[in-house]
């Protein structure tokens, strides 16, 4: 597996400035990554890696107008790498092994609309990408061929196969099972939320390992002990709290903000643990598009 390319420590001002220049592209780029990976959170992680990879190569881009293509092409390649490492992808593709089905490459219409969530589960990467780029993002066949490293003919064939598979899916909505829960992790998350909402930062720190890692999107990546993470939350006002919930069927912590309509989830925090100790925190506070892009967001507890 290739090493991650993200920066370490507090991100420098040049990288932060670069993030500002591509802000207008990020929601669209995240939507693509989320649909390709099948998860809004995994999509954000892939996008973060994509952004830093482009930043490291930015001097090679002579035409500023080509930046969008570079971003999508790099994001596509990273999504494919991600999927190749997912056992779930191999299981999903077993449902559709016959590639000989060929239909005219015409717009998928309502069939693609109702199947958009299923396609991230049922289609292999090339077909998934071509359907997304053509039927969701309205790219031309030539643009798609460039982004996925194929030919126009290859794109047409992938669209035909993908649309045939989508059309074969049942019309009834998918009934997803309740997210799998680890009792030990549930106890840890409940304790974490309880202490966080009490602003007991020493108590929260006591739940983390000495070498716990932290990633705060657009801000920091490195040891939790070297970050001002809890100090920044301590500075915040009283109009937020944390709750256990789920994003795209993955158990996470949700930060809720209180507005005129009551408490609403605004961003997730991913917690990873070894036994009864937190060893990794991924905080997505700078990613307001993530909740909007998720298939499902459930607040399971907001005490």
GROMACS .gro file of C-alpha atoms in nm:
model
  303
    1UNK     CA    1   0.000   0.000   0.000
    2UNK     CA    2   0.132   0.345  -0.087
    3UNK     CA    3   0.209   0.581   0.203
    4UNK     CA    4  -0.038   0.858   0.265
    5UNK     CA    5   0.061   1.191   0.116
    6UNK     CA    6  -0.109   1.425   0.360
    7UNK     CA    7   0.098   1.688   0.542
    8UNK     CA    8   0.191   1.641   0.906
    9UNK     CA    9   0.138   1.880   1.198
   10UNK     CA   10  -0.041   2.211   1.151
   11UNK     CA   11  -0.082   2.275   0.779
   12UNK     CA   12   0.132   2.562   0.652
   13UNK     CA   13  -0.014   2.884   0.520
   14UNK     CA   14   0.069   2.802   0.156
   15UNK     CA   15  -0.130   2.481   0.167
   16UNK     CA   16  -0.420   2.654   0.341
   17UNK     CA   17  -0.412   2.919   0.068
   18UNK     CA   18  -0.424   2.645  -0.196
   19UNK     CA   19  -0.729   2.493  -0.027
   20UNK     CA   20  -0.900   2.831  -0.053
   21UNK     CA   21  -0.835   2.845  -0.428
   22UNK     CA   22  -1.008   2.509  -0.485
   23UNK     CA   23  -1.292   2.558  -0.237
   24UNK     CA   24  -1.543   2.614  -0.520
   25UNK     CA   25  -1.466   2.264  -0.655
   26UNK     CA   26  -1.464   2.070  -0.332
   27UNK     CA   27  -1.832   1.992  -0.281
   28UNK     CA   28  -1.860   1.855  -0.633
   29UNK     CA   29  -1.533   1.663  -0.599
   30UNK     CA   30  -1.642   1.520  -0.265
   31UNK     CA   31  -1.973   1.410  -0.411
   32UNK     CA   32  -1.786   1.211  -0.675
   33UNK     CA   33  -1.549   1.054  -0.422
   34UNK     CA   34  -1.835   0.970  -0.185
   35UNK     CA   35  -2.034   0.797  -0.458
   36UNK     CA   36  -1.728   0.610  -0.582
   37UNK     CA   37  -1.623   0.483  -0.238
   38UNK     CA   38  -1.979   0.431  -0.114
   39UNK     CA   39  -1.920   0.643   0.198
   40UNK     CA   40  -1.926   1.017   0.260
   41UNK     CA   41  -1.649   0.980   0.518
   42UNK     CA   42  -1.424   0.762   0.302
   43UNK     CA   43  -1.492   0.999   0.015
   44UNK     CA   44  -1.366   1.290   0.224
   45UNK     CA   45  -1.052   1.100   0.322
   46UNK     CA   46  -0.979   1.021  -0.043
   47UNK     CA   47  -1.042   1.383  -0.137
   48UNK     CA   48  -0.802   1.509   0.132
   49UNK     CA   49  -0.527   1.287  -0.008
   50UNK     CA   50  -0.612   1.402  -0.360
   51UNK     CA   51  -0.585   1.769  -0.267
   52UNK     CA   52  -0.242   1.734  -0.113
   53UNK     CA   53  -0.115   1.525  -0.404
   54UNK     CA   54  -0.225   1.801  -0.644
   55UNK     CA   55  -0.070   2.066  -0.419
   56UNK     CA   56   0.267   1.889  -0.437
   57UNK     CA   57   0.247   1.891  -0.818
   58UNK     CA   58   0.084   2.230  -0.867
   59UNK     CA   59   0.390   2.379  -1.041
   60UNK     CA   60   0.342   2.125  -1.322
   61UNK     CA   61   0.000   2.264  -1.411
   62UNK     CA   62   0.066   2.530  -1.674
   63UNK     CA   63  -0.300   2.598  -1.750
   64UNK     CA   64  -0.506   2.702  -1.444
   65UNK     CA   65  -0.815   2.591  -1.635
   66UNK     CA   66  -0.684   2.234  -1.625
   67UNK     CA   67  -0.694   2.221  -1.245
   68UNK     CA   68  -1.044   2.073  -1.233
   69UNK     CA   69  -0.946   1.791  -1.468
   70UNK     CA   70  -0.632   1.719  -1.265
   71UNK     CA   71  -0.837   1.703  -0.947
   72UNK     CA   72  -1.099   1.468  -1.086
   73UNK     CA   73  -0.843   1.247  -1.260
   74UNK     CA   74  -0.633   1.214  -0.943
   75UNK     CA   75  -0.943   1.160  -0.729
   76UNK     CA   76  -1.062   0.889  -0.968
   77UNK     CA   77  -0.730   0.704  -0.946
   78UNK     CA   78  -0.729   0.723  -0.568
   79UNK     CA   79  -1.089   0.600  -0.550
   80UNK     CA   80  -0.995   0.301  -0.763
   81UNK     CA   81  -0.700   0.229  -0.533
   82UNK     CA   82  -0.934   0.253  -0.237
   83UNK     CA   83  -1.183   0.010  -0.392
   84UNK     CA   84  -0.913  -0.241  -0.479
   85UNK     CA   85  -0.837  -0.264  -0.108
   86UNK     CA   86  -1.197  -0.324  -0.009
   87UNK     CA   87  -1.319  -0.678   0.040
   88UNK     CA   88  -1.674  -0.548   0.007
   89UNK     CA   89  -1.607  -0.452  -0.355
   90UNK     CA   90  -1.512  -0.810  -0.444
   91UNK     CA   91  -1.831  -0.938  -0.283
   92UNK     CA   92  -2.041  -0.678  -0.465
   93UNK     CA   93  -1.895  -0.753  -0.806
   94UNK     CA   94  -1.976  -1.122  -0.761
   95UNK     CA   95  -2.341  -1.021  -0.811
   96UNK     CA   96  -2.267  -0.910  -1.167
   97UNK     CA   97  -2.008  -1.122  -1.343
   98UNK     CA   98  -2.160  -1.129  -1.692
   99UNK     CA   99  -2.001  -0.859  -1.906
  100UNK     CA  100  -2.160  -0.965  -2.233
  101UNK     CA  101  -2.476  -0.754  -2.182
  102UNK     CA  102  -2.457  -0.457  -2.421
  103UNK     CA  103  -2.730  -0.197  -2.465
  104UNK     CA  104  -2.729   0.136  -2.652
  105UNK     CA  105  -2.545   0.409  -2.462
  106UNK     CA  106  -2.844   0.633  -2.402
  107UNK     CA  107  -2.938   0.839  -2.097
  108UNK     CA  108  -3.036   0.625  -1.801
  109UNK     CA  109  -3.308   0.864  -1.684
  110UNK     CA  110  -3.515   0.764  -1.384
  111UNK     CA  111  -3.348   0.424  -1.360
  112UNK     CA  112  -3.016   0.586  -1.270
  113UNK     CA  113  -3.185   0.835  -1.038
  114UNK     CA  114  -3.345   0.569  -0.820
  115UNK     CA  115  -3.036   0.348  -0.833
  116UNK     CA  116  -2.773   0.613  -0.757
  117UNK     CA  117  -2.704   0.475  -0.411
  118UNK     CA  118  -2.706   0.116  -0.529
  119UNK     CA  119  -2.459   0.183  -0.803
  120UNK     CA  120  -2.180   0.243  -0.555
  121UNK     CA  121  -2.248  -0.105  -0.424
  122UNK     CA  122  -2.316  -0.301  -0.740
  123UNK     CA  123  -2.092  -0.165  -1.015
  124UNK     CA  124  -1.720  -0.222  -1.065
  125UNK     CA  125  -1.503   0.093  -1.062
  126UNK     CA  126  -1.488   0.181  -1.433
  127UNK     CA  127  -1.862   0.142  -1.489
  128UNK     CA  128  -1.931   0.324  -1.163
  129UNK     CA  129  -1.710   0.616  -1.265
  130UNK     CA  130  -1.853   0.643  -1.617
  131UNK     CA  131  -2.213   0.640  -1.493
  132UNK     CA  132  -2.135   0.904  -1.231
  133UNK     CA  133  -1.943   1.132  -1.463
  134UNK     CA  134  -2.198   1.108  -1.746
  135UNK     CA  135  -2.537   1.078  -1.577
  136UNK     CA  136  -2.470   1.273  -1.256
  137UNK     CA  137  -2.197   1.523  -1.346
  138UNK     CA  138  -2.284   1.560  -1.716
  139UNK     CA  139  -1.931   1.525  -1.855
  140UNK     CA  140  -1.884   1.459  -2.224
  141UNK     CA  141  -1.766   1.119  -2.346
  142UNK     CA  142  -1.430   1.271  -2.440
  143UNK     CA  143  -1.385   1.426  -2.095
  144UNK     CA  144  -1.475   1.099  -1.924
  145UNK     CA  145  -1.229   0.905  -2.139
  146UNK     CA  146  -0.954   1.146  -2.034
  147UNK     CA  147  -1.044   1.130  -1.664
  148UNK     CA  148  -1.067   0.751  -1.636
  149UNK     CA  149  -0.778   0.674  -1.873
  150UNK     CA  150  -0.988   0.510  -2.144
  151UNK     CA  151  -1.117   0.573  -2.497
  152UNK     CA  152  -1.455   0.707  -2.607
  153UNK     CA  153  -1.540   0.356  -2.723
  154UNK     CA  154  -1.438   0.214  -2.386
  155UNK     CA  155  -1.653   0.470  -2.207
  156UNK     CA  156  -1.955   0.386  -2.425
  157UNK     CA  157  -1.911   0.016  -2.350
  158UNK     CA  158  -1.879   0.082  -1.976
  159UNK     CA  159  -2.192   0.298  -1.984
  160UNK     CA  160  -2.385   0.024  -2.164
  161UNK     CA  161  -2.280  -0.244  -1.917
  162UNK     CA  162  -2.340  -0.023  -1.615
  163UNK     CA  163  -2.683   0.092  -1.729
  164UNK     CA  164  -2.787  -0.263  -1.807
  165UNK     CA  165  -2.690  -0.371  -1.457
  166UNK     CA  166  -2.872  -0.078  -1.299
  167UNK     CA  167  -3.184  -0.154  -1.502
  168UNK     CA  168  -3.174  -0.512  -1.373
  169UNK     CA  169  -3.185  -0.402  -1.010
  170UNK     CA  170  -3.515  -0.446  -0.821
  171UNK     CA  171  -3.736  -0.138  -0.799
  172UNK     CA  172  -3.789  -0.172  -0.425
  173UNK     CA  173  -3.564   0.042  -0.204
  174UNK     CA  174  -3.276  -0.124  -0.028
  175UNK     CA  175  -3.344  -0.212   0.335
  176UNK     CA  176  -3.016  -0.172   0.517
  177UNK     CA  177  -2.951  -0.364   0.837
  178UNK     CA  178  -2.877  -0.182   1.159
  179UNK     CA  179  -2.508  -0.090   1.178
  180UNK     CA  180  -2.301  -0.356   1.352
  181UNK     CA  181  -2.222  -0.254   1.706
  182UNK     CA  182  -1.931  -0.362   1.924
  183UNK     CA  183  -2.047  -0.350   2.290
  184UNK     CA  184  -1.701  -0.244   2.408
  185UNK     CA  185  -1.681   0.033   2.148
  186UNK     CA  186  -2.035   0.145   2.234
  187UNK     CA  187  -1.939   0.183   2.601
  188UNK     CA  188  -1.627   0.377   2.504
  189UNK     CA  189  -1.819   0.611   2.272
  190UNK     CA  190  -2.089   0.671   2.533
  191UNK     CA  191  -1.824   0.763   2.788
  192UNK     CA  192  -1.643   0.984   2.537
  193UNK     CA  193  -1.965   1.172   2.454
  194UNK     CA  194  -2.058   1.209   2.822
  195UNK     CA  195  -1.720   1.362   2.911
  196UNK     CA  196  -1.711   1.577   2.597
  197UNK     CA  197  -2.050   1.728   2.668
  198UNK     CA  198  -1.943   1.800   3.025
  199UNK     CA  199  -1.633   1.974   2.884
  200UNK     CA  200  -1.421   1.742   3.098
  201UNK     CA  201  -1.117   1.756   2.874
  202UNK     CA  202  -0.888   1.578   3.122
  203UNK     CA  203  -1.142   1.296   3.132
  204UNK     CA  204  -1.157   1.278   2.752
  205UNK     CA  205  -0.777   1.274   2.727
  206UNK     CA  206  -0.769   0.986   2.974
  207UNK     CA  207  -0.968   0.778   2.723
  208UNK     CA  208  -0.701   0.821   2.455
  209UNK     CA  209  -0.375   0.632   2.415
  210UNK     CA  210  -0.041   0.807   2.460
  211UNK     CA  211   0.030   0.776   2.088
  212UNK     CA  212  -0.324   0.853   1.964
  213UNK     CA  213  -0.333   1.012   1.618
  214UNK     CA  214  -0.550   1.305   1.512
  215UNK     CA  215  -0.660   1.435   1.176
  216UNK     CA  216  -0.861   1.756   1.153
  217UNK     CA  217  -0.954   1.825   0.793
  218UNK     CA  218  -0.780   2.131   0.643
  219UNK     CA  219  -0.591   2.192   0.964
  220UNK     CA  220  -0.384   1.922   1.133
  221UNK     CA  221  -0.251   1.568   1.102
  222UNK     CA  222  -0.027   1.411   1.363
  223UNK     CA  223  -0.010   1.303   1.728
  224UNK     CA  224  -0.309   1.415   1.935
  225UNK     CA  225  -0.068   1.515   2.213
  226UNK     CA  226   0.089   1.778   1.984
  227UNK     CA  227  -0.237   1.942   1.883
  228UNK     CA  228  -0.454   2.216   2.038
  229UNK     CA  229  -0.759   1.999   1.964
  230UNK     CA  230  -0.946   2.007   2.295
  231UNK     CA  231  -0.839   2.367   2.360
  232UNK     CA  232  -1.017   2.472   2.040
  233UNK     CA  233  -1.338   2.301   2.153
  234UNK     CA  234  -1.303   2.463   2.494
  235UNK     CA  235  -1.305   2.805   2.324
  236UNK     CA  236  -1.636   2.726   2.158
  237UNK     CA  237  -1.971   2.854   2.276
  238UNK     CA  238  -2.245   2.653   2.441
  239UNK     CA  239  -2.451   2.604   2.124
  240UNK     CA  240  -2.303   2.266   2.041
  241UNK     CA  241  -2.299   1.916   2.182
  242UNK     CA  242  -2.185   1.573   2.073
  243UNK     CA  243  -2.397   1.262   2.018
  244UNK     CA  244  -2.354   0.909   1.894
  245UNK     CA  245  -2.496   0.856   1.547
  246UNK     CA  246  -2.432   0.700   1.209
  247UNK     CA  247  -2.329   0.833   0.869
  248UNK     CA  248  -2.381   0.597   0.575
  249UNK     CA  249  -2.437   0.314   0.825
  250UNK     CA  250  -2.104   0.373   1.001
  251UNK     CA  251  -2.116   0.446   1.374
  252UNK     CA  252  -1.960   0.789   1.437
  253UNK     CA  253  -1.989   1.080   1.675
  254UNK     CA  254  -2.193   1.374   1.549
  255UNK     CA  255  -2.142   1.733   1.652
  256UNK     CA  256  -2.481   1.903   1.679
  257UNK     CA  257  -2.538   2.279   1.664
  258UNK     CA  258  -2.841   2.443   1.815
  259UNK     CA  259  -3.037   2.679   1.591
  260UNK     CA  260  -3.389   2.807   1.560
  261UNK     CA  261  -3.513   2.463   1.457
  262UNK     CA  262  -3.340   2.281   1.742
  263UNK     CA  263  -3.033   2.057   1.738
  264UNK     CA  264  -2.899   1.956   1.396
  265UNK     CA  265  -2.593   1.748   1.301
  266UNK     CA  266  -2.332   1.960   1.125
  267UNK     CA  267  -2.031   1.730   1.099
  268UNK     CA  268  -1.907   1.388   1.212
  269UNK     CA  269  -1.609   1.278   1.416
  270UNK     CA  270  -1.468   0.933   1.343
  271UNK     CA  271  -1.330   0.747   1.645
  272UNK     CA  272  -1.111   0.439   1.617
  273UNK     CA  273  -1.019   0.235   1.920
  274UNK     CA  274  -0.799  -0.051   2.035
  275UNK     CA  275  -0.987  -0.225   2.314
  276UNK     CA  276  -1.110   0.039   2.557
  277UNK     CA  277  -0.874   0.313   2.438
  278UNK     CA  278  -0.914   0.569   2.159
  279UNK     CA  279  -0.616   0.554   1.923
  280UNK     CA  280  -0.733   0.770   1.631
  281UNK     CA  281  -0.967   1.067   1.586
  282UNK     CA  282  -1.074   1.212   1.251
  283UNK     CA  283  -1.261   1.541   1.286
  284UNK     CA  284  -1.448   1.677   0.982
  285UNK     CA  285  -1.551   2.017   1.116
  286UNK     CA  286  -1.427   2.197   0.802
  287UNK     CA  287  -1.639   1.982   0.569
  288UNK     CA  288  -2.000   2.110   0.572
  289UNK     CA  289  -2.069   1.926   0.244
  290UNK     CA  290  -2.013   1.588   0.408
  291UNK     CA  291  -2.348   1.568   0.589
  292UNK     CA  292  -2.529   1.687   0.275
  293UNK     CA  293  -2.360   1.422   0.062
  294UNK     CA  294  -2.429   1.130   0.297
  295UNK     CA  295  -2.695   0.877   0.200
  296UNK     CA  296  -2.811   0.849   0.561
  297UNK     CA  297  -2.745   1.046   0.878
  298UNK     CA  298  -2.893   0.916   1.202
  299UNK     CA  299  -2.862   1.067   1.548
  300UNK     CA  300  -2.887   0.763   1.774
  301UNK     CA  301  -2.830   0.942   2.101
  302UNK     CA  302  -2.826   1.311   2.195
  303UNK     CA  303  -2.840   1.310   2.572
   0.00000   0.00000   0.00000
